[in-house]
Short mmCIF file of C-alpha atoms and ligand atoms in Angstrom, two decimals:
data_model
loop_
_atom_site.label_atom_id
_atom_site.label_comp_id
_atom_site.label_asym_id
_atom_site.label_seq_id
_atom_site.Cartn_x
_atom_site.Cartn_y
_atom_site.Cartn_z
CA MET A 1 0.01 0.00 -0.02
CA GLY A 2 1.06 3.59 -0.11
CA GLY A 3 1.86 3.54 -3.81
CA ALA A 4 -0.94 5.83 -4.87
CA SER A 5 -2.10 3.92 -7.89
CA GLN A 6 -2.06 0.59 -6.07
CA ALA A 7 -3.93 1.97 -3.10
CA LYS A 8 -6.68 3.29 -5.36
CA GLN A 9 -7.21 -0.06 -7.06
CA ALA A 10 -9.54 -2.48 -5.40
CA ASP A 11 -10.00 -6.20 -5.78
CA LYS A 12 -13.43 -7.34 -6.65
CA ALA A 13 -13.47 -10.47 -4.57
CA SER A 14 -15.30 -13.27 -6.19
CA SER A 15 -17.82 -15.09 -4.07
CA ASP A 16 -16.63 -18.41 -5.45
CA GLU A 17 -14.30 -19.67 -2.71
CA THR A 18 -14.35 -23.23 -3.87
CA ALA A 19 -12.50 -22.74 -7.17
CA SER A 20 -9.53 -25.10 -7.31
CA THR A 21 -6.07 -23.61 -6.93
CA PRO A 22 -3.43 -24.18 -9.57
CA ALA A 23 -0.02 -25.23 -8.24
CA ALA A 24 -1.41 -25.81 -4.79
CA ASN A 25 -1.45 -29.58 -5.08
CA GLY A 26 1.59 -31.72 -4.57
CA SER A 27 2.92 -34.43 -2.36
CA MET A 28 3.90 -34.50 1.27
CA PRO A 29 7.69 -34.68 1.25
CA GLY A 30 9.56 -37.18 3.33
CA PRO A 31 12.67 -36.33 5.39
CA SER A 32 14.80 -37.19 2.39
CA GLY A 33 12.90 -34.84 0.16
CA ALA A 34 11.39 -37.81 -1.72
CA PRO A 35 7.66 -37.46 -2.28
CA LEU A 36 5.42 -39.71 -0.18
CA ALA A 37 1.69 -40.07 -0.66
CA PRO A 38 0.10 -37.48 -2.99
CA LEU A 39 -1.55 -34.66 -1.08
CA ALA A 40 -5.30 -34.23 -1.46
CA ALA A 41 -6.46 -31.18 -3.38
CA TRP A 42 -6.18 -27.91 -1.48
CA THR A 43 -9.30 -25.93 -0.69
CA PRO A 44 -9.68 -22.97 1.74
CA ASP A 45 -11.09 -25.45 4.28
CA SER A 46 -8.88 -28.51 3.61
CA TRP A 47 -6.98 -27.63 6.84
CA ARG A 48 -10.00 -28.89 8.76
CA SER A 49 -8.99 -32.51 8.15
CA ARG A 50 -5.62 -31.95 9.90
CA PRO A 51 -4.73 -31.65 13.57
CA ALA A 52 -5.08 -27.96 14.41
CA ALA A 53 -3.02 -26.67 17.31
CA HIS A 54 -3.92 -23.50 19.24
CA MET A 55 -7.42 -23.20 17.78
CA PRO A 56 -10.12 -21.72 19.99
CA ALA A 57 -13.03 -23.96 21.04
CA TYR A 58 -16.19 -21.93 20.35
CA PRO A 59 -19.02 -23.31 22.47
CA ASP A 60 -21.90 -21.92 20.37
CA ALA A 61 -21.86 -23.45 16.87
CA ALA A 62 -24.74 -21.36 15.54
CA ARG A 63 -23.13 -18.03 16.62
CA LEU A 64 -19.83 -19.19 15.17
CA GLU A 65 -21.46 -20.02 11.84
CA SER A 66 -23.17 -16.63 11.68
CA ALA A 67 -20.01 -14.67 12.59
CA LEU A 68 -17.98 -16.52 9.95
CA ARG A 69 -20.69 -15.82 7.37
CA GLU A 70 -20.56 -12.12 8.25
CA LEU A 71 -16.74 -12.05 8.16
CA ALA A 72 -16.73 -13.77 4.74
CA SER A 73 -19.16 -11.16 3.39
CA LEU A 74 -17.13 -8.10 4.51
CA PRO A 75 -14.79 -6.31 2.08
CA PRO A 76 -11.12 -7.30 2.25
CA LEU A 77 -8.41 -5.14 3.86
CA VAL A 78 -5.75 -5.44 1.15
CA THR A 79 -5.63 -6.19 -2.56
CA SER A 80 -3.97 -8.90 -4.59
CA TRP A 81 -2.00 -6.12 -6.40
CA GLU A 82 -0.42 -5.05 -3.14
CA ILE A 83 0.27 -8.65 -2.18
CA GLU A 84 1.99 -9.34 -5.51
CA ARG A 85 3.94 -6.09 -5.15
CA LEU A 86 5.27 -7.22 -1.76
CA LYS A 87 6.20 -10.58 -3.24
CA ALA A 88 8.21 -8.82 -5.95
CA LEU A 89 9.96 -6.68 -3.28
CA LEU A 90 10.71 -9.79 -1.22
CA ALA A 91 12.14 -11.45 -4.30
CA GLY A 92 14.47 -8.45 -4.52
CA ALA A 93 15.39 -8.95 -0.85
CA GLN A 94 16.16 -12.60 -1.60
CA ARG A 95 18.64 -11.35 -4.23
CA GLY A 96 20.22 -8.99 -1.69
CA GLU A 97 18.81 -5.83 -3.27
CA ARG A 98 16.55 -4.93 -0.32
CA PHE A 99 16.40 -5.35 3.46
CA VAL A 100 13.15 -6.06 5.33
CA LEU A 101 12.05 -4.40 8.59
CA GLN A 102 9.06 -6.05 10.25
CA GLY A 103 7.75 -4.81 13.58
CA GLY A 104 4.90 -3.96 15.89
CA ASP A 105 3.07 -5.17 18.97
CA CYS A 106 3.21 -8.71 20.25
CA ALA A 107 -0.59 -8.54 20.32
CA GLU A 108 -2.76 -5.64 19.26
CA SER A 109 -5.59 -4.69 21.55
CA LEU A 110 -9.09 -3.90 20.25
CA ASP A 111 -9.39 -1.14 22.89
CA GLU A 112 -6.15 0.57 21.92
CA CYS A 113 -7.03 1.23 18.33
CA THR A 114 -6.17 4.91 18.77
CA SER A 115 -4.65 7.55 16.53
CA GLU A 116 -1.70 8.06 18.92
CA ALA A 117 -0.79 4.37 19.13
CA ILE A 118 -1.03 3.87 15.39
CA ALA A 119 0.88 7.05 14.48
CA SER A 120 3.68 6.41 16.95
CA LYS A 121 4.18 2.83 15.72
CA LEU A 122 4.28 3.99 12.14
CA LYS A 123 6.73 6.76 13.05
CA ILE A 124 9.23 4.53 14.82
CA LEU A 125 9.13 1.99 11.98
CA LEU A 126 9.71 4.73 9.43
CA GLN A 127 12.58 6.23 11.44
CA MET A 128 14.21 2.80 11.94
CA SER A 129 13.91 2.11 8.26
CA LEU A 130 15.56 5.39 7.39
CA VAL A 131 18.43 4.68 9.77
CA LEU A 132 18.83 1.33 8.05
CA VAL A 133 18.56 2.76 4.51
CA HIS A 134 21.19 5.31 5.36
CA GLY A 135 23.49 2.87 7.13
CA ILE A 136 23.41 0.00 4.68
CA ARG A 137 22.65 1.94 1.47
CA THR A 138 19.92 -0.51 0.59
CA PRO A 139 16.17 0.13 0.19
CA VAL A 140 14.12 -1.17 3.10
CA VAL A 141 10.80 -2.99 2.79
CA ARG A 142 8.60 -1.99 5.75
CA ILE A 143 6.13 -4.52 7.11
CA GLY A 144 4.02 -3.63 10.15
CA ARG A 145 3.14 -6.30 12.64
CA PHE A 146 -0.29 -4.74 12.89
CA ALA A 147 -3.79 -4.26 11.48
CA GLY A 148 -4.72 -7.85 12.35
CA GLN A 149 -2.22 -9.11 14.98
CA TYR A 150 -5.00 -10.10 17.40
CA ALA A 151 -4.57 -13.90 17.99
CA LYS A 152 -1.95 -15.49 20.25
CA PRO A 153 -0.75 -19.07 20.67
CA ARG A 154 -0.67 -20.15 24.32
CA SER A 155 1.37 -22.87 26.01
CA SER A 156 -1.78 -24.24 27.74
CA PRO A 157 -5.41 -24.10 26.52
CA THR A 158 -6.55 -23.37 30.09
CA GLU A 159 -5.36 -21.21 32.99
CA THR A 160 -5.99 -21.94 36.66
CA ARG A 161 -5.99 -19.24 39.36
CA VAL A 162 -7.10 -19.13 42.95
CA VAL A 163 -10.13 -16.83 43.23
CA ASP A 164 -11.60 -16.15 46.67
CA GLY A 165 -9.81 -19.20 48.05
CA ALA A 166 -11.09 -21.53 45.34
CA SER A 167 -9.16 -22.90 42.36
CA VAL A 168 -10.78 -21.71 39.10
CA THR A 169 -9.88 -22.99 35.65
CA LEU A 170 -10.85 -20.97 32.55
CA PRO A 171 -9.79 -20.93 28.89
CA SER A 172 -6.45 -19.15 28.43
CA TYR A 173 -6.46 -15.68 26.86
CA PHE A 174 -5.89 -16.23 23.12
CA GLY A 175 -5.84 -12.57 22.03
CA ASP A 176 -8.62 -10.04 21.44
CA GLN A 177 -9.77 -11.76 18.24
CA VAL A 178 -10.78 -14.80 20.32
CA ASN A 179 -11.59 -13.77 23.92
CA ARG A 180 -10.84 -11.10 26.53
CA ALA A 181 -7.95 -10.98 28.99
CA ALA A 182 -9.98 -10.45 32.22
CA PHE A 183 -10.03 -13.65 34.32
CA ALA A 184 -13.80 -14.22 34.32
CA PRO A 185 -15.90 -16.83 32.53
CA GLU A 186 -17.77 -14.26 30.41
CA SER A 187 -14.46 -12.72 29.22
CA ARG A 188 -12.57 -15.93 28.63
CA THR A 189 -15.25 -17.84 26.73
CA PRO A 190 -14.29 -17.59 23.02
CA ASP A 191 -16.66 -15.10 21.38
CA PRO A 192 -17.03 -15.49 17.58
CA GLY A 193 -18.26 -11.89 17.28
CA LEU A 194 -14.72 -10.75 18.15
CA MET A 195 -13.48 -12.04 14.76
CA VAL A 196 -15.79 -9.56 13.08
CA LEU A 197 -14.84 -6.74 15.47
CA ALA A 198 -11.12 -7.46 14.97
CA HIS A 199 -11.53 -7.28 11.18
CA GLN A 200 -13.24 -3.90 11.58
CA ARG A 201 -10.55 -2.58 13.95
CA ALA A 202 -7.86 -3.81 11.55
CA ALA A 203 -9.64 -1.90 8.79
CA LEU A 204 -9.69 1.28 10.93
CA THR A 205 -5.96 0.89 11.69
CA LEU A 206 -5.04 0.30 8.09
CA ASN A 207 -7.24 3.18 6.90
CA PHE A 208 -5.40 5.57 9.23
CA VAL A 209 -1.98 4.25 8.21
CA ARG A 210 -2.90 4.72 4.52
CA SER A 211 -4.18 8.24 5.20
CA LEU A 212 -1.09 9.25 7.15
CA ILE A 213 1.18 7.98 4.42
CA ASP A 214 -0.85 9.63 1.65
CA ALA A 215 -0.80 12.92 3.61
CA GLY A 216 2.99 13.00 3.83
CA PHE A 217 3.49 11.70 7.38
CA ALA A 218 6.48 9.83 6.04
CA ASP A 219 8.20 13.05 5.11
CA LEU A 220 11.21 12.33 7.28
CA HIS A 221 13.59 15.04 6.20
CA HIS A 222 12.45 17.58 8.78
CA PRO A 223 14.92 17.58 11.69
CA GLU A 224 12.19 18.31 14.24
CA TYR A 225 10.77 14.93 13.36
CA TRP A 226 13.67 13.24 15.07
CA ASP A 227 13.60 13.02 18.84
CA LEU A 228 17.12 12.01 19.61
CA SER A 229 17.24 13.94 22.88
CA PHE A 230 17.23 10.75 24.89
CA PHE A 231 20.74 10.05 23.63
CA SER A 232 22.03 13.16 25.44
CA HIS A 233 20.71 12.19 28.85
CA ALA A 234 21.24 8.43 28.53
CA SER A 235 24.18 6.83 30.29
CA LEU A 236 26.16 6.09 27.15
CA THR A 237 29.88 5.57 26.74
CA PRO A 238 31.47 8.59 25.03
CA GLU A 239 32.32 6.37 22.01
CA ARG A 240 28.78 5.26 21.53
CA ARG A 241 27.33 8.74 22.04
CA GLY A 242 29.81 10.04 19.47
CA GLU A 243 28.83 7.31 17.03
CA TYR A 244 25.11 8.09 17.37
CA GLU A 245 25.61 11.79 17.05
CA ALA A 246 27.77 11.35 13.98
CA MET A 247 25.18 9.06 12.35
CA ALA A 248 22.33 11.41 13.20
CA ARG A 249 24.33 14.34 11.80
CA THR A 250 25.19 12.63 8.54
CA LEU A 251 21.62 11.45 8.22
CA ALA A 252 20.31 15.02 8.68
CA ASP A 253 22.93 16.33 6.23
CA ALA A 254 22.03 13.68 3.68
CA LEU A 255 18.39 14.57 3.94
CA LYS A 256 19.11 18.29 3.63
CA PHE A 257 21.26 17.59 0.62
CA MET A 258 18.49 15.61 -1.03
CA GLU A 259 16.09 18.42 -0.25
CA ALA A 260 18.43 20.89 -1.87
CA LEU A 261 18.51 18.72 -4.98
CA GLY A 262 14.85 19.51 -5.52
CA GLU A 263 11.40 18.07 -5.16
CA LYS A 264 11.94 14.90 -7.08
CA ALA A 265 14.64 13.41 -4.88
CA VAL A 266 12.81 14.27 -1.69
CA ASP A 267 9.65 12.88 -3.16
CA ASP A 268 11.30 9.47 -3.36
CA LEU A 269 11.80 9.57 0.40
CA GLN A 270 8.30 10.79 1.04
CA ARG A 271 6.45 8.20 -0.98
CA VAL A 272 6.97 5.12 1.10
CA GLU A 273 5.24 1.82 0.77
CA PHE A 274 3.98 0.03 3.84
CA PHE A 275 2.74 -3.54 4.22
CA THR A 276 1.00 -5.47 7.00
CA SER A 277 1.46 -8.90 8.54
CA HIS A 278 0.06 -11.01 11.37
CA GLU A 279 0.35 -14.56 12.66
CA GLY A 280 -2.23 -16.65 10.81
CA LEU A 281 -3.31 -18.56 13.89
CA ASN A 282 -7.09 -18.71 14.03
CA LEU A 283 -7.73 -20.58 10.79
CA LEU A 284 -11.50 -20.12 10.98
CA ALA A 285 -10.97 -16.37 10.64
CA GLU A 286 -8.20 -16.76 8.03
CA GLN A 287 -10.39 -19.02 5.91
CA ALA A 288 -13.23 -16.46 5.98
CA VAL A 289 -10.94 -13.78 4.50
CA THR A 290 -9.49 -16.12 1.84
CA ARG A 291 -10.88 -15.13 -1.52
CA THR A 292 -10.42 -15.55 -5.24
CA VAL A 293 -10.04 -12.37 -7.31
CA PRO A 294 -10.91 -11.62 -10.90
CA ARG A 295 -8.16 -12.06 -13.46
CA ARG A 296 -5.62 -13.75 -11.15
CA PRO A 297 -5.42 -17.43 -10.42
CA GLY A 298 -5.40 -18.90 -6.92
CA HIS A 299 -6.64 -17.81 -3.53
CA TYR A 300 -5.43 -14.80 -1.53
CA ASN A 301 -5.72 -14.13 2.15
CA LEU A 302 -6.99 -10.57 1.72
CA SER A 303 -6.78 -9.54 5.37
CA THR A 304 -3.00 -8.94 5.29
CA HIS A 305 -0.10 -8.87 2.89
CA MET A 306 2.17 -11.40 4.61
CA PRO A 307 0.68 -13.78 7.16
CA TRP A 308 3.15 -15.94 9.06
CA ILE A 309 3.14 -19.38 10.67
CA GLY A 310 4.27 -19.39 14.27
CA GLU A 311 6.91 -21.61 15.81
CA ARG A 312 4.22 -23.65 17.60
CA THR A 313 2.09 -24.34 14.53
CA ARG A 314 4.58 -25.20 11.81
CA ALA A 315 4.10 -29.00 12.01
CA LEU A 316 4.40 -30.43 8.51
CA ASP A 317 1.21 -32.44 8.80
CA GLY A 318 -0.69 -29.80 10.84
CA ALA A 319 -3.66 -27.66 9.85
CA HIS A 320 -1.71 -24.40 9.62
CA VAL A 321 0.81 -25.62 7.05
CA GLU A 322 -2.09 -27.17 5.10
CA TYR A 323 -3.93 -23.81 5.01
CA PHE A 324 -0.81 -21.79 4.12
CA ARG A 325 0.33 -24.07 1.31
CA GLY A 326 -2.65 -23.02 -0.78
CA ILE A 327 -2.66 -19.21 -0.49
CA ALA A 328 -0.89 -16.95 -2.97
CA ASN A 329 0.46 -14.47 -0.35
CA PRO A 330 4.12 -14.41 0.64
CA ILE A 331 4.42 -16.51 3.81
CA GLY A 332 6.59 -16.04 6.87
CA VAL A 333 7.60 -19.06 8.96
CA LYS A 334 9.18 -18.80 12.43
CA ILE A 335 12.06 -21.22 12.86
CA GLY A 336 13.17 -22.05 16.41
CA ALA A 337 16.34 -23.74 17.64
CA THR A 338 14.72 -27.21 17.68
CA ALA A 339 14.13 -27.22 13.91
CA SER A 340 16.39 -29.39 11.79
CA GLY A 341 17.62 -28.42 8.35
CA GLY A 342 15.70 -31.34 6.81
CA GLU A 343 12.50 -30.19 8.48
CA VAL A 344 12.92 -26.64 7.16
CA ILE A 345 13.63 -27.97 3.66
CA ASP A 346 10.47 -30.11 3.78
CA LEU A 347 8.46 -27.14 4.98
CA VAL A 348 9.66 -24.89 2.19
CA ARG A 349 9.02 -27.58 -0.42
CA LEU A 350 5.47 -27.97 0.85
CA LEU A 351 4.75 -24.24 1.09
CA ASN A 352 6.29 -23.25 -2.24
CA PRO A 353 5.97 -26.17 -4.66
CA ALA A 354 6.28 -23.81 -7.66
CA ARG A 355 9.57 -22.41 -6.22
CA GLU A 356 8.25 -18.93 -6.66
CA ALA A 357 10.61 -16.05 -5.83
CA GLY A 358 9.53 -13.78 -2.95
CA LYS A 359 7.19 -16.42 -1.56
CA VAL A 360 8.91 -17.86 1.55
CA VAL A 361 10.41 -15.86 4.39
CA LEU A 362 12.16 -17.88 7.11
CA ILE A 363 12.34 -16.02 10.39
CA THR A 364 14.88 -17.60 12.71
CA ARG A 365 14.47 -17.10 16.49
CA PHE A 366 17.07 -19.25 18.14
CA GLY A 367 17.96 -17.11 21.18
CA ALA A 368 21.24 -15.48 22.19
CA GLY A 369 23.85 -18.20 22.79
CA LYS A 370 21.96 -20.76 20.71
CA ALA A 371 22.22 -18.92 17.40
CA ALA A 372 26.01 -18.91 17.69
CA ALA A 373 26.27 -22.68 17.78
CA GLY A 374 23.24 -23.98 15.98
CA LEU A 375 22.26 -21.67 13.20
CA ALA A 376 25.09 -21.91 10.67
CA PRO A 377 24.70 -25.63 9.87
CA LEU A 378 20.92 -25.16 9.35
CA LEU A 379 21.52 -22.16 7.11
CA ALA A 380 24.08 -24.03 5.08
CA GLN A 381 21.87 -27.10 4.60
CA VAL A 382 18.81 -25.05 3.51
CA HIS A 383 21.03 -22.85 1.31
CA GLY A 384 22.23 -25.98 -0.49
CA ALA A 385 18.62 -27.02 -1.25
CA ALA A 386 17.67 -23.46 -2.23
CA GLY A 387 20.50 -23.31 -4.76
CA ASP A 388 19.75 -26.74 -6.24
CA ALA A 389 18.13 -26.40 -9.63
CA GLY A 390 17.37 -30.14 -9.78
CA PRO A 391 14.36 -32.05 -8.44
CA ALA A 392 15.59 -31.77 -4.83
CA GLY A 393 15.71 -27.96 -5.01
CA ILE A 394 13.30 -25.78 -3.04
CA GLY A 395 13.63 -22.35 -4.65
CA PRO A 396 14.81 -19.11 -3.06
CA VAL A 397 14.13 -18.19 0.59
CA LEU A 398 14.59 -14.94 2.49
CA TRP A 399 16.27 -15.17 5.88
CA MET A 400 15.10 -12.87 8.64
CA CYS A 401 15.87 -12.83 12.35
CA ASP A 402 13.39 -12.40 15.21
CA PRO A 403 15.69 -11.75 18.18
CA MET A 404 12.73 -11.36 20.54
CA HIS A 405 10.92 -14.65 21.00
CA ALA A 406 13.69 -16.86 22.26
CA ASN A 407 15.08 -14.24 24.62
CA GLY A 408 12.25 -13.94 27.11
CA LEU A 409 13.04 -13.98 30.83
CA THR A 410 11.14 -13.55 34.06
CA THR A 411 12.60 -11.31 36.80
CA PRO A 412 12.76 -12.54 40.41
CA ALA A 413 9.72 -10.30 40.98
CA GLY A 414 7.84 -12.31 38.33
CA VAL A 415 7.80 -9.76 35.50
CA LYS A 416 8.19 -10.97 31.91
CA THR A 417 10.92 -9.01 30.18
CA ARG A 418 13.69 -9.18 27.60
CA SER A 419 17.17 -7.79 27.73
CA PHE A 420 18.33 -5.34 25.07
CA ASP A 421 21.78 -6.95 25.25
CA ALA A 422 20.45 -10.44 24.53
CA ILE A 423 18.40 -9.13 21.58
CA LEU A 424 21.48 -7.41 20.21
CA ALA A 425 23.61 -10.50 20.88
CA GLU A 426 21.26 -12.72 18.89
CA LEU A 427 21.43 -10.28 15.97
CA HIS A 428 25.25 -10.35 16.07
CA GLU A 429 25.35 -14.15 16.33
CA THR A 430 22.87 -14.46 13.47
CA ILE A 431 24.88 -12.19 11.21
CA ASP A 432 28.00 -14.19 12.11
CA ALA A 433 26.19 -17.47 11.32
CA HIS A 434 25.13 -16.14 7.92
CA GLY A 435 28.73 -15.16 7.27
CA ALA A 436 29.87 -18.67 8.12
CA ALA A 437 27.17 -20.36 6.03
CA GLY A 438 27.53 -18.14 2.97
CA THR A 439 23.99 -16.86 3.31
CA ARG A 440 22.68 -13.32 3.95
CA LEU A 441 20.51 -11.86 6.69
CA GLY A 442 17.75 -10.21 4.66
CA GLY A 443 15.61 -8.69 7.38
CA VAL A 444 14.70 -8.32 11.05
CA HIS A 445 11.49 -8.81 13.02
CA PHE A 446 10.92 -6.88 16.26
CA GLU A 447 8.23 -6.49 18.87
CA LEU A 448 8.21 -2.76 19.50
CA THR A 449 6.07 0.25 20.14
CA GLY A 450 6.54 3.96 19.54
CA GLU A 451 5.47 4.71 23.13
CA ASP A 452 7.77 5.27 26.06
CA VAL A 453 7.01 1.93 27.73
CA THR A 454 9.26 0.16 30.26
CA GLU A 455 8.98 -3.51 29.23
CA CYS A 456 12.46 -4.52 28.04
CA ILE A 457 15.55 -3.81 30.15
CA GLY A 458 18.77 -2.19 28.97
CA GLY A 459 19.88 -0.03 26.12
CA ALA A 460 20.50 3.69 26.32
CA SER A 461 16.95 4.24 27.60
CA GLY A 462 18.13 2.96 30.96
CA VAL A 463 15.19 0.72 31.88
CA THR A 464 16.19 -1.64 34.68
CA GLU A 465 14.50 -4.47 36.54
CA ASP A 466 13.52 -1.93 39.17
CA THR A 467 11.85 0.45 36.74
CA LEU A 468 9.91 -2.10 34.68
CA HIS A 469 6.76 -1.23 36.62
CA VAL A 470 6.81 2.46 35.65
CA ASN A 471 4.99 2.02 32.34
CA TYR A 472 4.54 -1.67 31.61
CA ALA A 473 1.59 -1.71 29.19
CA SER A 474 1.87 -4.92 27.12
CA ALA A 475 -0.90 -7.49 27.59
CA CYS A 476 1.45 -10.04 26.06
CA ASP A 477 5.19 -10.04 25.40
CA PRO A 478 7.47 -7.09 26.40
CA ARG A 479 8.19 -4.66 23.58
CA LEU A 480 11.12 -2.40 22.79
CA ASN A 481 10.23 1.24 23.47
CA TYR A 482 10.91 4.17 21.15
CA ALA A 483 14.46 4.81 22.34
CA GLN A 484 15.41 1.13 22.44
CA SER A 485 14.02 0.58 18.93
CA LEU A 486 15.89 3.50 17.46
CA GLU A 487 19.11 2.57 19.24
CA LEU A 488 18.84 -0.97 17.91
CA ALA A 489 18.37 0.37 14.40
CA PHE A 490 21.56 2.44 14.74
CA LEU A 491 23.51 -0.52 16.10
CA LEU A 492 22.18 -2.91 13.46
CA ALA A 493 22.88 -0.43 10.67
CA GLY A 494 26.42 -0.01 11.97
CA ARG A 495 26.98 -3.75 12.12
CA LEU A 496 25.50 -4.45 8.68
CA ALA A 497 27.60 -1.66 7.25
CA GLY A 498 30.66 -3.31 8.77
CA ARG A 499 31.20 -0.78 11.53
CA GLY A 500 29.89 -2.73 14.52
C1 PEP B 1 5.07 -14.11 18.04
O1 PEP B 1 5.66 -13.69 17.04
O2 PEP B 1 4.33 -13.34 18.74
C2 PEP B 1 5.27 -15.48 18.48
C3 PEP B 1 4.45 -16.09 19.30
O3 PEP B 1 6.42 -15.95 17.98
P1 PEP B 1 6.93 -17.47 17.86
O4 PEP B 1 5.90 -18.20 17.03
O5 PEP B 1 8.23 -17.29 17.17
O6 PEP B 1 7.08 -17.99 19.24
CO1 CO B 2 5.31 -12.08 21.09
#
C-alpha cells in the first residue's frame, strides 16, 4: 500500500471460494525430500482434516457459523495487487537488493485502536527504516506487525488461578480476536463476534496508516521529526554517544542535501510503501478472508499482505501448514532452535511447490547463545537445497531474524521481560552465522512500540529491573520502546555496514 495507484485499485473479490487452486497440489515430502503419498487437493477449508493446534473452542456453533458468514461477506483489507507487489519486493530482498524491517506489537488490543498508538508505531518503523537505509545503502521494505495481529498461541489451553480461596480454571487468553484478558468466565469464553470486530478494527488501523502515508506523514527530512534527545541524557559511553551523534548528523545532512537537490529526490523519500502482517493462527478467521479475485489465479488471504506461521504451529502435517500451502500471499515461517535443516527444507518444499521467488520468508528465532552454535549448519543445509536447480531444489528463501521470541526472561519479581543486550547479541550471532554459512541476513522482526513503555531492560533508555513497573503496558510479550528501537536500528545499521 502507499503507492498511490495501487492503493486506489480495489480487488473485486469473487464469491466463489471453492475454485480449485493451480499449483497448490503436490505431495507430502519425506525427510529425504522424496515425495510420499500425494496430497489431497487444497481448498480454503482442507486444513479442517488436519490436527489444528492452538485453535479456539467456540461453544456456540450457531453463533460461530453466523459470525464466519458475516466475516466472509465483509470487504477485504488489502488487494492482490499489493500482495503481488510485496512478493516482488521480497524477491528483490532474496537477491540482496533490499532489506526487510518487520515490527509492531506482540498482540494488538481492540481497545487501543487509537490515533496516537497507530501514528507512533508507524513513526518509529519509518525512522528505523531510514536509519537502516542510510546505514546500509539498501532500500528497506517496511512490514508492520499490525492491522490484524490479534490472535496469540498459548502454552496451555486453560489457565488456573485461585479466586476467593477456590481454584478456578478458565480458557487461556488467546488474544482479542478470540476472547478477553480479564479472568472471568464471560471474558474468557471464546466469542465469535470478536473475529468480526477485529476485522473492523484492523480496517480502521489500516485506513489511518494509509491516510497518514498519503498525507506526507512519512516526510522524514524535517529535523524536528527526530527526537534524539534521549541520547544526550542516557548513560552512554562517550564512544557510543559520538557514534550516534555522527550518524544522526550525517543522516540530517544527507536529507538536507536531497532536499536541496529538488522536489523529485525528496519525493522518493516521502512516498513510502507500507505492508502489513500477522500470525495466521485462528484458521477459521483466516479461511473467511481467503478469496479468489478476478483475473488472477489462486486464492489470496486478503486480510493482510504477509501472514506468518508461528513456531508452535509449523508442524508439517498440521492444519496451519495445510492452510498456508494453498494461499498466494508471501508466507513467513518462524524457525526455532529445535528445527532441523531437513525439516525446514520439507516445509519450504510444501509451502512453495512452484519455487516462486519472494514467496517464503524464514524467520529464525534461536535465542542469544543458541544462534552462535546452531544456526550456521541449518543455514548451510537449507542454502544448499535453495540453490539446487534439480528435483531436490526448493527455490529461493529470504532469511530474517526475530531476536525477541527466544530471549524472554522472568525477573525474580515475576515480571516478563527481555534484555536489550540479549536481543542485540542474537542479531550479532545471526549475522555471524550467515557469514559462516555463505547466506545473507535479509531482514529483522521486532516487537516494539513507539510509546515510552518500560517492558524490556537495557539499552541507552536505561530501563532496569527496578523500573519495569513504571509504564509496563503490554498485555502479552514485552516490547522495545521508542528509544530502544531506534538505538537498535543504529547498532544494526552499523553492524550491517561493517562498523559494529
Ligand atoms: C510471536 O511472534 O508473537 C510469536 C508467538 O512468535 P513465535 O511463534 O516465534 O514464538
Ligand atoms: Co510475542
